mmCIF file of C-alpha atoms in Angstrom:
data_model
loop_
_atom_site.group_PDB
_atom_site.id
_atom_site.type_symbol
_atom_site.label_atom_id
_atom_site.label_comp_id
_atom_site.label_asym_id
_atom_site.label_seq_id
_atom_site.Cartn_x
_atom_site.Cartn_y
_atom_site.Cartn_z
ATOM 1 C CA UNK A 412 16.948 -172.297 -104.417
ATOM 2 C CA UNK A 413 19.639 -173.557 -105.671
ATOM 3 C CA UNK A 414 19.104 -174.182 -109.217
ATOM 4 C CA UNK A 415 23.126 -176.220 -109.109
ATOM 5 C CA UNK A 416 22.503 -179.259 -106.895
ATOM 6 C CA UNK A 417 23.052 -183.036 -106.905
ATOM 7 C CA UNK A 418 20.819 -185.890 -105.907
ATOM 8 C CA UNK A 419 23.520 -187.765 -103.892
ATOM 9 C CA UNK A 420 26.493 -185.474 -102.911
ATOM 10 C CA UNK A 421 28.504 -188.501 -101.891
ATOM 11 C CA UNK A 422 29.190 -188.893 -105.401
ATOM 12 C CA UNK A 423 31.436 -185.968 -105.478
ATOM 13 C CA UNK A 424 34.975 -185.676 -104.078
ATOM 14 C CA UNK A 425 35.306 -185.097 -100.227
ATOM 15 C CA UNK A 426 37.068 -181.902 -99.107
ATOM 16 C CA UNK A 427 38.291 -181.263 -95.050
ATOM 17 C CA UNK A 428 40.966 -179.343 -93.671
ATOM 18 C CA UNK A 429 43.476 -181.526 -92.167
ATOM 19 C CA UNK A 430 43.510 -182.226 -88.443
ATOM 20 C CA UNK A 431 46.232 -180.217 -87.590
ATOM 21 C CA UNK A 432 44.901 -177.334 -89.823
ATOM 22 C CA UNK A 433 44.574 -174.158 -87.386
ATOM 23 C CA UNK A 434 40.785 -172.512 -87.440
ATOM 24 C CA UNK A 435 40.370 -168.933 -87.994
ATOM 25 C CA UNK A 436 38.651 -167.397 -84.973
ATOM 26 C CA UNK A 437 35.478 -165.137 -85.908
ATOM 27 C CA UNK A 438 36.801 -161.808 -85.651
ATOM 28 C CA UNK A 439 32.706 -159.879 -86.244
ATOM 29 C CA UNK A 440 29.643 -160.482 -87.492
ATOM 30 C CA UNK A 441 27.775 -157.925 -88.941
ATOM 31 C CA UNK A 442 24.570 -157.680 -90.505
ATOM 32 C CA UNK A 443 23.462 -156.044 -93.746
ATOM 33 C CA UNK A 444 21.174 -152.848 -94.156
ATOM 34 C CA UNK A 445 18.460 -153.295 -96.681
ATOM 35 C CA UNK A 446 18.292 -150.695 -99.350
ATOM 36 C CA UNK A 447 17.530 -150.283 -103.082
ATOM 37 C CA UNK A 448 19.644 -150.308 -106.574
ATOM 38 C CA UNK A 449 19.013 -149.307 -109.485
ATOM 39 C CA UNK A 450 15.588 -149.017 -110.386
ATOM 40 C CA UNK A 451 14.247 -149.965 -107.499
ATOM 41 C CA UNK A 452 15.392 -153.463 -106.553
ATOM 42 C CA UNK A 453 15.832 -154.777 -102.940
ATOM 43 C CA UNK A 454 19.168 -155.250 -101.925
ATOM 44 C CA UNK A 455 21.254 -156.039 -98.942
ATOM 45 C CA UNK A 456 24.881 -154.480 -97.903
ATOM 46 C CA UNK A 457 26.449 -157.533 -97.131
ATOM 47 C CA UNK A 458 30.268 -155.523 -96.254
ATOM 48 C CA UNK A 459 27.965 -152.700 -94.804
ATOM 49 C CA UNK A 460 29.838 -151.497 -91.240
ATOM 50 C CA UNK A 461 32.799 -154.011 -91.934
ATOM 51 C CA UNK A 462 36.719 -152.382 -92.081
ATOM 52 C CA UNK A 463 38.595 -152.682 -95.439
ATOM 53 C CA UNK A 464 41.315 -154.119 -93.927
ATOM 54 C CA UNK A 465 39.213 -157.401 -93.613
ATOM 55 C CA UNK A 466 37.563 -157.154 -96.874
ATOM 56 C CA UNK A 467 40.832 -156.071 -99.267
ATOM 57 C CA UNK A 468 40.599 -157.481 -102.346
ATOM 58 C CA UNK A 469 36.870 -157.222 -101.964
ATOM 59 C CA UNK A 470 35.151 -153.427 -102.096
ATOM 60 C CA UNK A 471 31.305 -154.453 -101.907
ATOM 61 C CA UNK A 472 28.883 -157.155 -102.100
ATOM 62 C CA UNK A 473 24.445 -156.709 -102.654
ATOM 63 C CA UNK A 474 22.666 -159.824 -102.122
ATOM 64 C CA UNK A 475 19.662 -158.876 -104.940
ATOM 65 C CA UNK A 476 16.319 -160.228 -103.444
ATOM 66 C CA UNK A 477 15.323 -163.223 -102.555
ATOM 67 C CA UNK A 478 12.250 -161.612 -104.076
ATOM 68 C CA UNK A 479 8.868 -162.872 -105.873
ATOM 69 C CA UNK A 480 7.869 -159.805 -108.343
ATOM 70 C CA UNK A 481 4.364 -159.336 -109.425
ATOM 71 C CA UNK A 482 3.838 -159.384 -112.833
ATOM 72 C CA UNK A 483 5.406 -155.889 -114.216
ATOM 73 C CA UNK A 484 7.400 -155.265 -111.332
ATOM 74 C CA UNK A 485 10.916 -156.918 -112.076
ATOM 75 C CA UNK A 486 13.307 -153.994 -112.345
ATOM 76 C CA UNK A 487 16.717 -153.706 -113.177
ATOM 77 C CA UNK A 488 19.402 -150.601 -113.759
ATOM 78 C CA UNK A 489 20.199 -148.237 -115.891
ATOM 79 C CA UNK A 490 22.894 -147.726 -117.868
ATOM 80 C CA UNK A 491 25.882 -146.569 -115.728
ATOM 81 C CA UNK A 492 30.100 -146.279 -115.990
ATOM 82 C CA UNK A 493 32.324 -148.702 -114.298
ATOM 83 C CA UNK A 494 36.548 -148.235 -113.900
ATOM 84 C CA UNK A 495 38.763 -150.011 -111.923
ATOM 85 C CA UNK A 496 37.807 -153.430 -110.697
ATOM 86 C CA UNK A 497 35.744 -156.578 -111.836
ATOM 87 C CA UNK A 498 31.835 -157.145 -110.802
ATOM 88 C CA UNK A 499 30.771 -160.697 -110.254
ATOM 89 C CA UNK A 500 27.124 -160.788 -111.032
ATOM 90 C CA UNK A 501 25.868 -164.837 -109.656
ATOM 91 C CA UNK A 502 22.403 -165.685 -110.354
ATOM 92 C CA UNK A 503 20.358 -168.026 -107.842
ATOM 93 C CA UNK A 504 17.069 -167.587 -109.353
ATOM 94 C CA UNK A 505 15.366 -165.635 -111.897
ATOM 95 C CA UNK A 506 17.274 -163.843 -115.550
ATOM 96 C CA UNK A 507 19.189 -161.664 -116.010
ATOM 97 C CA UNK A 508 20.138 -159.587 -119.375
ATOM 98 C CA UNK A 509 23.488 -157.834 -120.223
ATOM 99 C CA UNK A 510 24.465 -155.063 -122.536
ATOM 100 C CA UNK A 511 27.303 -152.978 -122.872
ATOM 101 C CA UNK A 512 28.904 -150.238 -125.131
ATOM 102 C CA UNK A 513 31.530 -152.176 -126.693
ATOM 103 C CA UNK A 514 28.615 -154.455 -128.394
ATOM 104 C CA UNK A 515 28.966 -156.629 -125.506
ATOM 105 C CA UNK A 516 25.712 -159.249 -123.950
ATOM 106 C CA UNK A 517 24.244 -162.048 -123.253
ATOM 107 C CA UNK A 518 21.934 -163.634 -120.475
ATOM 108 C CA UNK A 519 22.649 -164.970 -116.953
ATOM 109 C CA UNK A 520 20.039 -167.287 -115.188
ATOM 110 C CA UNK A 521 19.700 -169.842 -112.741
ATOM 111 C CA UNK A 522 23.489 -170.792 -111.217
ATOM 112 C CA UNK A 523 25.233 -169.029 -113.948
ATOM 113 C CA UNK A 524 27.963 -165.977 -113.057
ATOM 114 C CA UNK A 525 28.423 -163.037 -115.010
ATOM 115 C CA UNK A 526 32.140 -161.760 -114.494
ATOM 116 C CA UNK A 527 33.375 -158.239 -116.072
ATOM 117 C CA UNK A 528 36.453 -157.136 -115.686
ATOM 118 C CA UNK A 529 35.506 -153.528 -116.349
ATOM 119 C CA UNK A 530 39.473 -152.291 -116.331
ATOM 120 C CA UNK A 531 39.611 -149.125 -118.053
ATOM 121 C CA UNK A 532 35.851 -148.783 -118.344
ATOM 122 C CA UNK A 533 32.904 -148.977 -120.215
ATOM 123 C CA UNK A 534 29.152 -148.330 -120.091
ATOM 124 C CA UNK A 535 26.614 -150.940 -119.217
ATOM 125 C CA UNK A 536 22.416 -152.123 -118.360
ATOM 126 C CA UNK A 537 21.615 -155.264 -116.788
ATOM 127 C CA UNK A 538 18.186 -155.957 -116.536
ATOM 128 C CA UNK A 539 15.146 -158.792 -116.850
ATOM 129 C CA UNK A 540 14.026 -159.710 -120.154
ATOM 130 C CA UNK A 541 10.395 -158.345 -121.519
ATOM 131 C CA UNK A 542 8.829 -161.521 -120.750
ATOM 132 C CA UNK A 543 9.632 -161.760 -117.021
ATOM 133 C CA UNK A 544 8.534 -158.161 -116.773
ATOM 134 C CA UNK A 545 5.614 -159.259 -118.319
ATOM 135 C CA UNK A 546 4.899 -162.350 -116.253
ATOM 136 C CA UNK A 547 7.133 -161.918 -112.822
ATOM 137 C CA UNK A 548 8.272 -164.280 -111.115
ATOM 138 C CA UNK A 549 11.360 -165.054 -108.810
ATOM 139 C CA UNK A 550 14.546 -163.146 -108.297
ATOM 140 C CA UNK A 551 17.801 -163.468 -106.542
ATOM 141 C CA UNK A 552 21.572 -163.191 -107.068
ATOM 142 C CA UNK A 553 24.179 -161.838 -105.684
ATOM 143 C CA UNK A 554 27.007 -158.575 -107.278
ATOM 144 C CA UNK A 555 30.538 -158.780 -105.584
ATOM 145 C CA UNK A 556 32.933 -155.743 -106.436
ATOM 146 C CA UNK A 557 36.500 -157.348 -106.785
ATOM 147 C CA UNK A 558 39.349 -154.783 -106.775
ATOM 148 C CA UNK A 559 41.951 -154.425 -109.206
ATOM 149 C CA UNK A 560 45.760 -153.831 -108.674
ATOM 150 C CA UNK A 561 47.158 -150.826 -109.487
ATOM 151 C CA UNK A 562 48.682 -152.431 -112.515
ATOM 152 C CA UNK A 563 45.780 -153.946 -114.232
ATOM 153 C CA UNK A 564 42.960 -150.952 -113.365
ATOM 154 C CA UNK A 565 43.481 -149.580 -117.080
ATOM 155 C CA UNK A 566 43.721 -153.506 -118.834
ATOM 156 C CA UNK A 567 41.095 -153.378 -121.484
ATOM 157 C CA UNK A 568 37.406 -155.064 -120.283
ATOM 158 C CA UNK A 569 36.905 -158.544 -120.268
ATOM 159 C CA UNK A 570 33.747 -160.772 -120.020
ATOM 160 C CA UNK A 571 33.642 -164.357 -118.669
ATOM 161 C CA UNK A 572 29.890 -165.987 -118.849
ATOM 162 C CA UNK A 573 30.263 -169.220 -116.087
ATOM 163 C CA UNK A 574 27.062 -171.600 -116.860
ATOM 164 C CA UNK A 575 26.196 -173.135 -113.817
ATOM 165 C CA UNK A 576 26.984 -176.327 -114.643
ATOM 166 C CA UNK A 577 30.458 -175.457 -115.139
ATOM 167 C CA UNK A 578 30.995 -174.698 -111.700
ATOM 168 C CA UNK A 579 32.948 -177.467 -109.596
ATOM 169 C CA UNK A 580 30.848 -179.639 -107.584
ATOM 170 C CA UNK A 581 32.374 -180.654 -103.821
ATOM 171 C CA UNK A 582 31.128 -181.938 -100.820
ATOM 172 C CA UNK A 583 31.930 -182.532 -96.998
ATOM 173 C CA UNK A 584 32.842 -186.209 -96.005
ATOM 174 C CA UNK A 585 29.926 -187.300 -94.656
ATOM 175 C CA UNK A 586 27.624 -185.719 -97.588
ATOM 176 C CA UNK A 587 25.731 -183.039 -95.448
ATOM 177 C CA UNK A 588 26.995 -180.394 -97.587
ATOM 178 C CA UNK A 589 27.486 -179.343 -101.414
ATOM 179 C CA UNK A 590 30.488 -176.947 -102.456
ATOM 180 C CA UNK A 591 29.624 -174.631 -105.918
ATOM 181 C CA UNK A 592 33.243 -173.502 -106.422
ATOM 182 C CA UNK A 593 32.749 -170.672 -108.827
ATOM 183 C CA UNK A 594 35.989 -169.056 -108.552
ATOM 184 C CA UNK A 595 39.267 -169.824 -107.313
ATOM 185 C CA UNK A 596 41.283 -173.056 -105.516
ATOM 186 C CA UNK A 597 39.524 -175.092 -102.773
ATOM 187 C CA UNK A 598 42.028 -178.194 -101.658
ATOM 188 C CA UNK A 599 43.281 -178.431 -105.166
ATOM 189 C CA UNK A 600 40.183 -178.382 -107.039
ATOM 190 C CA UNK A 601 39.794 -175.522 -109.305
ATOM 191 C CA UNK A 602 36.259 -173.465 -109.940
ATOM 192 C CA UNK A 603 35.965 -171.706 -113.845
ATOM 193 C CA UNK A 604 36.350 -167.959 -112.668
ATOM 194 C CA UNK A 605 40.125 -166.505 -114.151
ATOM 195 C CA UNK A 606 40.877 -163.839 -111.335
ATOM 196 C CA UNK A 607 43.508 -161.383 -111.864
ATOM 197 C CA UNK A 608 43.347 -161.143 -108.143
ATOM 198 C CA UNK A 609 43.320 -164.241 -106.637
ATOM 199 C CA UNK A 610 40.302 -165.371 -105.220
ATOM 200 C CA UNK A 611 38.187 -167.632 -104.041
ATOM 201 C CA UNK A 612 34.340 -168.036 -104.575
ATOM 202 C CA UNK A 613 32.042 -171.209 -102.986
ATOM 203 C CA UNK A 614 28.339 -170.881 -102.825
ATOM 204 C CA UNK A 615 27.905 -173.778 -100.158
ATOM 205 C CA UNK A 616 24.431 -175.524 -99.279
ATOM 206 C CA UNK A 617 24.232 -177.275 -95.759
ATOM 207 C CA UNK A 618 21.337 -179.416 -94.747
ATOM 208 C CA UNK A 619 20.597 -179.370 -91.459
ATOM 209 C CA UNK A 620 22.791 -180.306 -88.860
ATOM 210 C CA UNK A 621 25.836 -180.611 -91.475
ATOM 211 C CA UNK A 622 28.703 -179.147 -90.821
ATOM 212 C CA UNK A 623 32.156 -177.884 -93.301
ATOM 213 C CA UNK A 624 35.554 -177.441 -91.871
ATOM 214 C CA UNK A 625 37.204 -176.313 -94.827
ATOM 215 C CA UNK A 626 41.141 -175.589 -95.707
ATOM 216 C CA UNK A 627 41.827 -171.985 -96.525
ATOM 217 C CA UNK A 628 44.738 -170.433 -97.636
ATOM 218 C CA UNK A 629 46.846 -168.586 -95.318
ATOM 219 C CA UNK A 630 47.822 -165.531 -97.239
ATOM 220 C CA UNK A 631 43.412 -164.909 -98.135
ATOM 221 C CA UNK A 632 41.195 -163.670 -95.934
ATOM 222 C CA UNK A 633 38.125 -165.285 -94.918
ATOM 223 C CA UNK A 634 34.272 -164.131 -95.279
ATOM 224 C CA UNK A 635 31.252 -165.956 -94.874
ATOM 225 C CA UNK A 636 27.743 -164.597 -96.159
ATOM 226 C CA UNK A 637 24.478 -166.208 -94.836
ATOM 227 C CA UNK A 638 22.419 -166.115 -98.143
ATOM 228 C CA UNK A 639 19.519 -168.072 -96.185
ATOM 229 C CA UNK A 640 19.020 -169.882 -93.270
ATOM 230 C CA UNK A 641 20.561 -169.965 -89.666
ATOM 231 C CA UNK A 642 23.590 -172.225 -88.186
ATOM 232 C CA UNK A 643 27.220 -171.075 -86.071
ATOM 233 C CA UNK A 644 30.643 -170.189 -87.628
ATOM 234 C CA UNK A 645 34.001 -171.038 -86.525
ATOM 235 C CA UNK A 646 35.087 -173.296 -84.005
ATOM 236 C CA UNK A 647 33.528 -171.365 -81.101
ATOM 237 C CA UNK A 648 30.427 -171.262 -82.860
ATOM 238 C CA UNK A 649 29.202 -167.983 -83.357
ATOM 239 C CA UNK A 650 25.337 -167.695 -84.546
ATOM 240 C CA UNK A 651 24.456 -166.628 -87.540
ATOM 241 C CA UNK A 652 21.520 -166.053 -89.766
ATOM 242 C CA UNK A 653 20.258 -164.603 -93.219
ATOM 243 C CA UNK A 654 21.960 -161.363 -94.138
ATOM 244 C CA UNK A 655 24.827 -161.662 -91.515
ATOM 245 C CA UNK A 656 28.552 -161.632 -92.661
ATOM 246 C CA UNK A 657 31.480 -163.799 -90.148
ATOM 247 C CA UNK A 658 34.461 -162.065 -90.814
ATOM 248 C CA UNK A 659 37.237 -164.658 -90.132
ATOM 249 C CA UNK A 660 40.890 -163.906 -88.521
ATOM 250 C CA UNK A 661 43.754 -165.742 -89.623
ATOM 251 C CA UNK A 662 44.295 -169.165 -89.963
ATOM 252 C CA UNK A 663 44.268 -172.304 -92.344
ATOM 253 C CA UNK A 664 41.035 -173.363 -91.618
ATOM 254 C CA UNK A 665 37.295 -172.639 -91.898
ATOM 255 C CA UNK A 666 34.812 -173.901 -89.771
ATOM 256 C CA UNK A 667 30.701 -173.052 -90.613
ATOM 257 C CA UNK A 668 27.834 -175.732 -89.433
ATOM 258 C CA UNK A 669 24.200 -175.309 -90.112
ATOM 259 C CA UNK A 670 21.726 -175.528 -86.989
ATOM 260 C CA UNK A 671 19.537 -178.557 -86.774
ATOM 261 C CA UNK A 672 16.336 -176.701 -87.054
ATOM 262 C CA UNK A 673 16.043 -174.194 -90.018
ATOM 263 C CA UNK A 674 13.786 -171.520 -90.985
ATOM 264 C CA UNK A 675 10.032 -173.011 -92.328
ATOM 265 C CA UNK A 676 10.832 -171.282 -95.756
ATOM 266 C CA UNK A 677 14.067 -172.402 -95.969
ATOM 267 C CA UNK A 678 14.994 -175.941 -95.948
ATOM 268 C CA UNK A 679 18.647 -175.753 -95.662
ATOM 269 C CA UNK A 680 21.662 -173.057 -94.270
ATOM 270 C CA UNK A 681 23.163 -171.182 -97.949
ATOM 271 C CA UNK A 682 26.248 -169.679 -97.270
ATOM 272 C CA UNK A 683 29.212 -167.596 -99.382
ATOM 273 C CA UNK A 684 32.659 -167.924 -98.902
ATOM 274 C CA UNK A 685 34.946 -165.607 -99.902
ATOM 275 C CA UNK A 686 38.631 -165.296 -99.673
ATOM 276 C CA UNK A 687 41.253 -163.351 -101.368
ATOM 277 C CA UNK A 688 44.793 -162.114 -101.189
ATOM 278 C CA UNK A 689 45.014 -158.422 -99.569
ATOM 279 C CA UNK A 690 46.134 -156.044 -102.904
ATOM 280 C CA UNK A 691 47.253 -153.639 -100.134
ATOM 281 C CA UNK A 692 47.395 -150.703 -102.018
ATOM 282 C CA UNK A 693 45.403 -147.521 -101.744
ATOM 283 C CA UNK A 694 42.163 -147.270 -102.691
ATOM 284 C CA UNK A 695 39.988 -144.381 -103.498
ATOM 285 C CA UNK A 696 36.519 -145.585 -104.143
ATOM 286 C CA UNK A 697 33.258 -143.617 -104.991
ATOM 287 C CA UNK A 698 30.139 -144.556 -106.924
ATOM 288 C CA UNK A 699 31.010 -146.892 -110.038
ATOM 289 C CA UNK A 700 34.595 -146.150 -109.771
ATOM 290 C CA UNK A 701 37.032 -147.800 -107.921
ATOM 291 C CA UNK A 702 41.303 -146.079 -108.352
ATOM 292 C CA UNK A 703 44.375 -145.463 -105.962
ATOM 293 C CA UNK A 704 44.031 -141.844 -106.216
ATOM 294 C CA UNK A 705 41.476 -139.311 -105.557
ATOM 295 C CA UNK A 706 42.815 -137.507 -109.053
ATOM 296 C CA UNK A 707 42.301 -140.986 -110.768
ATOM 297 C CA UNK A 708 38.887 -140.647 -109.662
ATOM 298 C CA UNK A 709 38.311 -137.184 -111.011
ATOM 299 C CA UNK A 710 39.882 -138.013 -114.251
ATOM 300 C CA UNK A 711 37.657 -141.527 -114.232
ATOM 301 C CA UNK A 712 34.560 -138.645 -114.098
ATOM 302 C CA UNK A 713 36.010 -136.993 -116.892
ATOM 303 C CA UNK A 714 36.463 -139.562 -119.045
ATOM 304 C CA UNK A 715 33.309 -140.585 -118.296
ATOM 305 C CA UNK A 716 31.766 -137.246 -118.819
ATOM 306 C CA UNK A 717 33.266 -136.746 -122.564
ATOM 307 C CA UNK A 718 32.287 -139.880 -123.836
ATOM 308 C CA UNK A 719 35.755 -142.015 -123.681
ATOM 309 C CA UNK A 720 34.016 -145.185 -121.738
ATOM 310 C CA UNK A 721 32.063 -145.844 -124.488
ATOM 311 C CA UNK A 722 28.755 -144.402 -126.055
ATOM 312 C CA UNK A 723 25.029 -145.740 -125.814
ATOM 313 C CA UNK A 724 22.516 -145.731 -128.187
ATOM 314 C CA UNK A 725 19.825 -142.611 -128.206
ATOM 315 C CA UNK A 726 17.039 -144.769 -127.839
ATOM 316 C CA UNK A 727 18.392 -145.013 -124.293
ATOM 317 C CA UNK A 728 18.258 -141.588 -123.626
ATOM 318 C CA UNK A 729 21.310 -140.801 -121.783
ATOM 319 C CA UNK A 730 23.370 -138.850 -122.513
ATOM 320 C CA UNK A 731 27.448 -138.421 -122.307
ATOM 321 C CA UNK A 732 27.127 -135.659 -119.489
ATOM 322 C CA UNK A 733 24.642 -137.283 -117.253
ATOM 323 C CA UNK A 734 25.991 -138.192 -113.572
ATOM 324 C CA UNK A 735 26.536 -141.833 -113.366
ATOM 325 C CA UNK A 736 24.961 -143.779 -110.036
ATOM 326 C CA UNK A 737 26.333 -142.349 -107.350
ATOM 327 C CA UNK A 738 26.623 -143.956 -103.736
ATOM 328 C CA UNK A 739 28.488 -146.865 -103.331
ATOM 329 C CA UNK A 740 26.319 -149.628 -104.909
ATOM 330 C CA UNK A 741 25.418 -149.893 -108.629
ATOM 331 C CA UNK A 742 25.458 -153.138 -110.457
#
């Protein structure tokens, strides 16, 4: 892990925060609950325990694994209804297929990101191929819920398939750090993702004893998601380790820094930062989903119920009454 890296990071262009840049204070960390999704795959609850307030535009994130699957184990989800808001499916390790009932698919694997705009809804099943069902074999990703203004929840779905090596490539000055900017604006330089609520995405990889201080945009908020590894955020370094989220306070400036010793499995501190302007609207939110009203949400079942989302084929044996996932995960 990471299948997106570089042999000599100080080949790719430098970003700090300015000197005068004023650092966000850690406002929490919190750490994830383990639990299972679909299927039956491990997941943790990154935003698990963590006010709205500080998440808005984001609803929910599952980190998916890190896990090594026997041979016939790898398991995936079945098909299931989403309205509402966009998922973000990134793959670290392992494959990942796609189908949907507008004739929609394709396959995500190491460093690439799935993102569906599900708007007014459709039906979809992600899940391994047959051959790494057959054979096993590594897994891990991550599925970020992005939510949708009031004004685009009923825009018609939209797929964008990000290859990993589309992502933008940054670095800290002194090299100790690479910068995957999937989505979004990091000092000027652009990641692939089109947000209709801006955004922005960086899977960043710290070797030991490296350090980011990072400008962030005033009007986001600020998350940070250990992925692997241990090391401090902000400036009065608060510890941190896999499966913990920082939730940042205002400011114009990031600050995460990995600790000099890591973890014997894990070489070096992986970390997800997220930041996004508030939609600040209501939100009414259960299962797959996500509207401003709680009537939105009972005609979202309805809908869902009679068939409008879309239709599946009978091999897949569901049919257009069935419950969709309830709960609040579901990829």
């Amino acid at each position: 892990m990471p299948a997106v890296t570089v042999e000599n990071p100080l080949t790719l262009p430098p970003v700090a925060a300015p000197a005068e840049a004023r650092q966000r204070p850690v406002l929490a960390v919190t750490t994830a609950p383990s639990g299972f999704e679909g299927e039956g795959f491990p997941v943790r609850r990154a935003f698990a325990g963590i006010d709205y307030k500080h998440l808005d535009p984001f609803i929910m994130m599952d980190q998916m694994g890190e896990v090594e699957y026997a041979p016939g184990e790898p398991k995936g989800t079945p098909w299931h209804p989403h309205r509402g808001f966009e998922t973000v499916t990134y793959i670290i390790d392992g494959i990942f297929d796609h189908q949907d009932s507008n004739g929609g698919g394709g396959t995500i694997t190491n460093g690439d990101t799935q993102w569906m705009t599900a708007g007014a809804g459709l039906l979809h099943i992600e899940a391994p191929p047959e051959h790494l069902v057959v054979s096993g074999g590594l897994f891990h990703g991550l599925q970020l819920w992005v939510n949708l203004p009031k004004k685009d929840k009923l825009m018609p779905p939209r797929y964008q398939d990000i290859r990993g090596g589309q992502v933008r490539l940054l670095t800290s000055p002194d090299g100790g750090a690479l910068l995957r900017v999937i989505a979004g604006e990091l000092d000027g330089h652009d990641g692939p993702g089109i947000t209709h609520t801006p955004i922005t995405m960086v899977h960043a990889t710290l070797a030991p004893g490296a350090g980011i201080d990072l400008p962030w945009r005033e009007d986001f908020n600020g998350l940070a998601y250990v992925l692997a590894g241990r090391g401090t955020v902000g400036a009065e370094h608060r510890p941190v380790h896999l499966g913990q989220t920082a939730v940042f306070g205002p400011g114009s400036a990031l600050t995460v820094r990995a600790d000099e010793k890591q973890d014997s499995h894990t070489p070096d501190l992986e970390v997800v930062l997220l930041g996004g302007r508030p939609i600040r609207e209501p939100m009414a939110h259960y299962g797959p989903f996500v509207m401003n009203t709680r009537a939105e949400l009972q005609q979202a079942f309805e809908d869902f119920q009679k068939g409008r989302l879309g239709t599946i084929p009978a091999v897949h044996g569901m049919s257009e009454g069935e419950n969709p996932e309830g709960g609040e995960g579901g990829i």
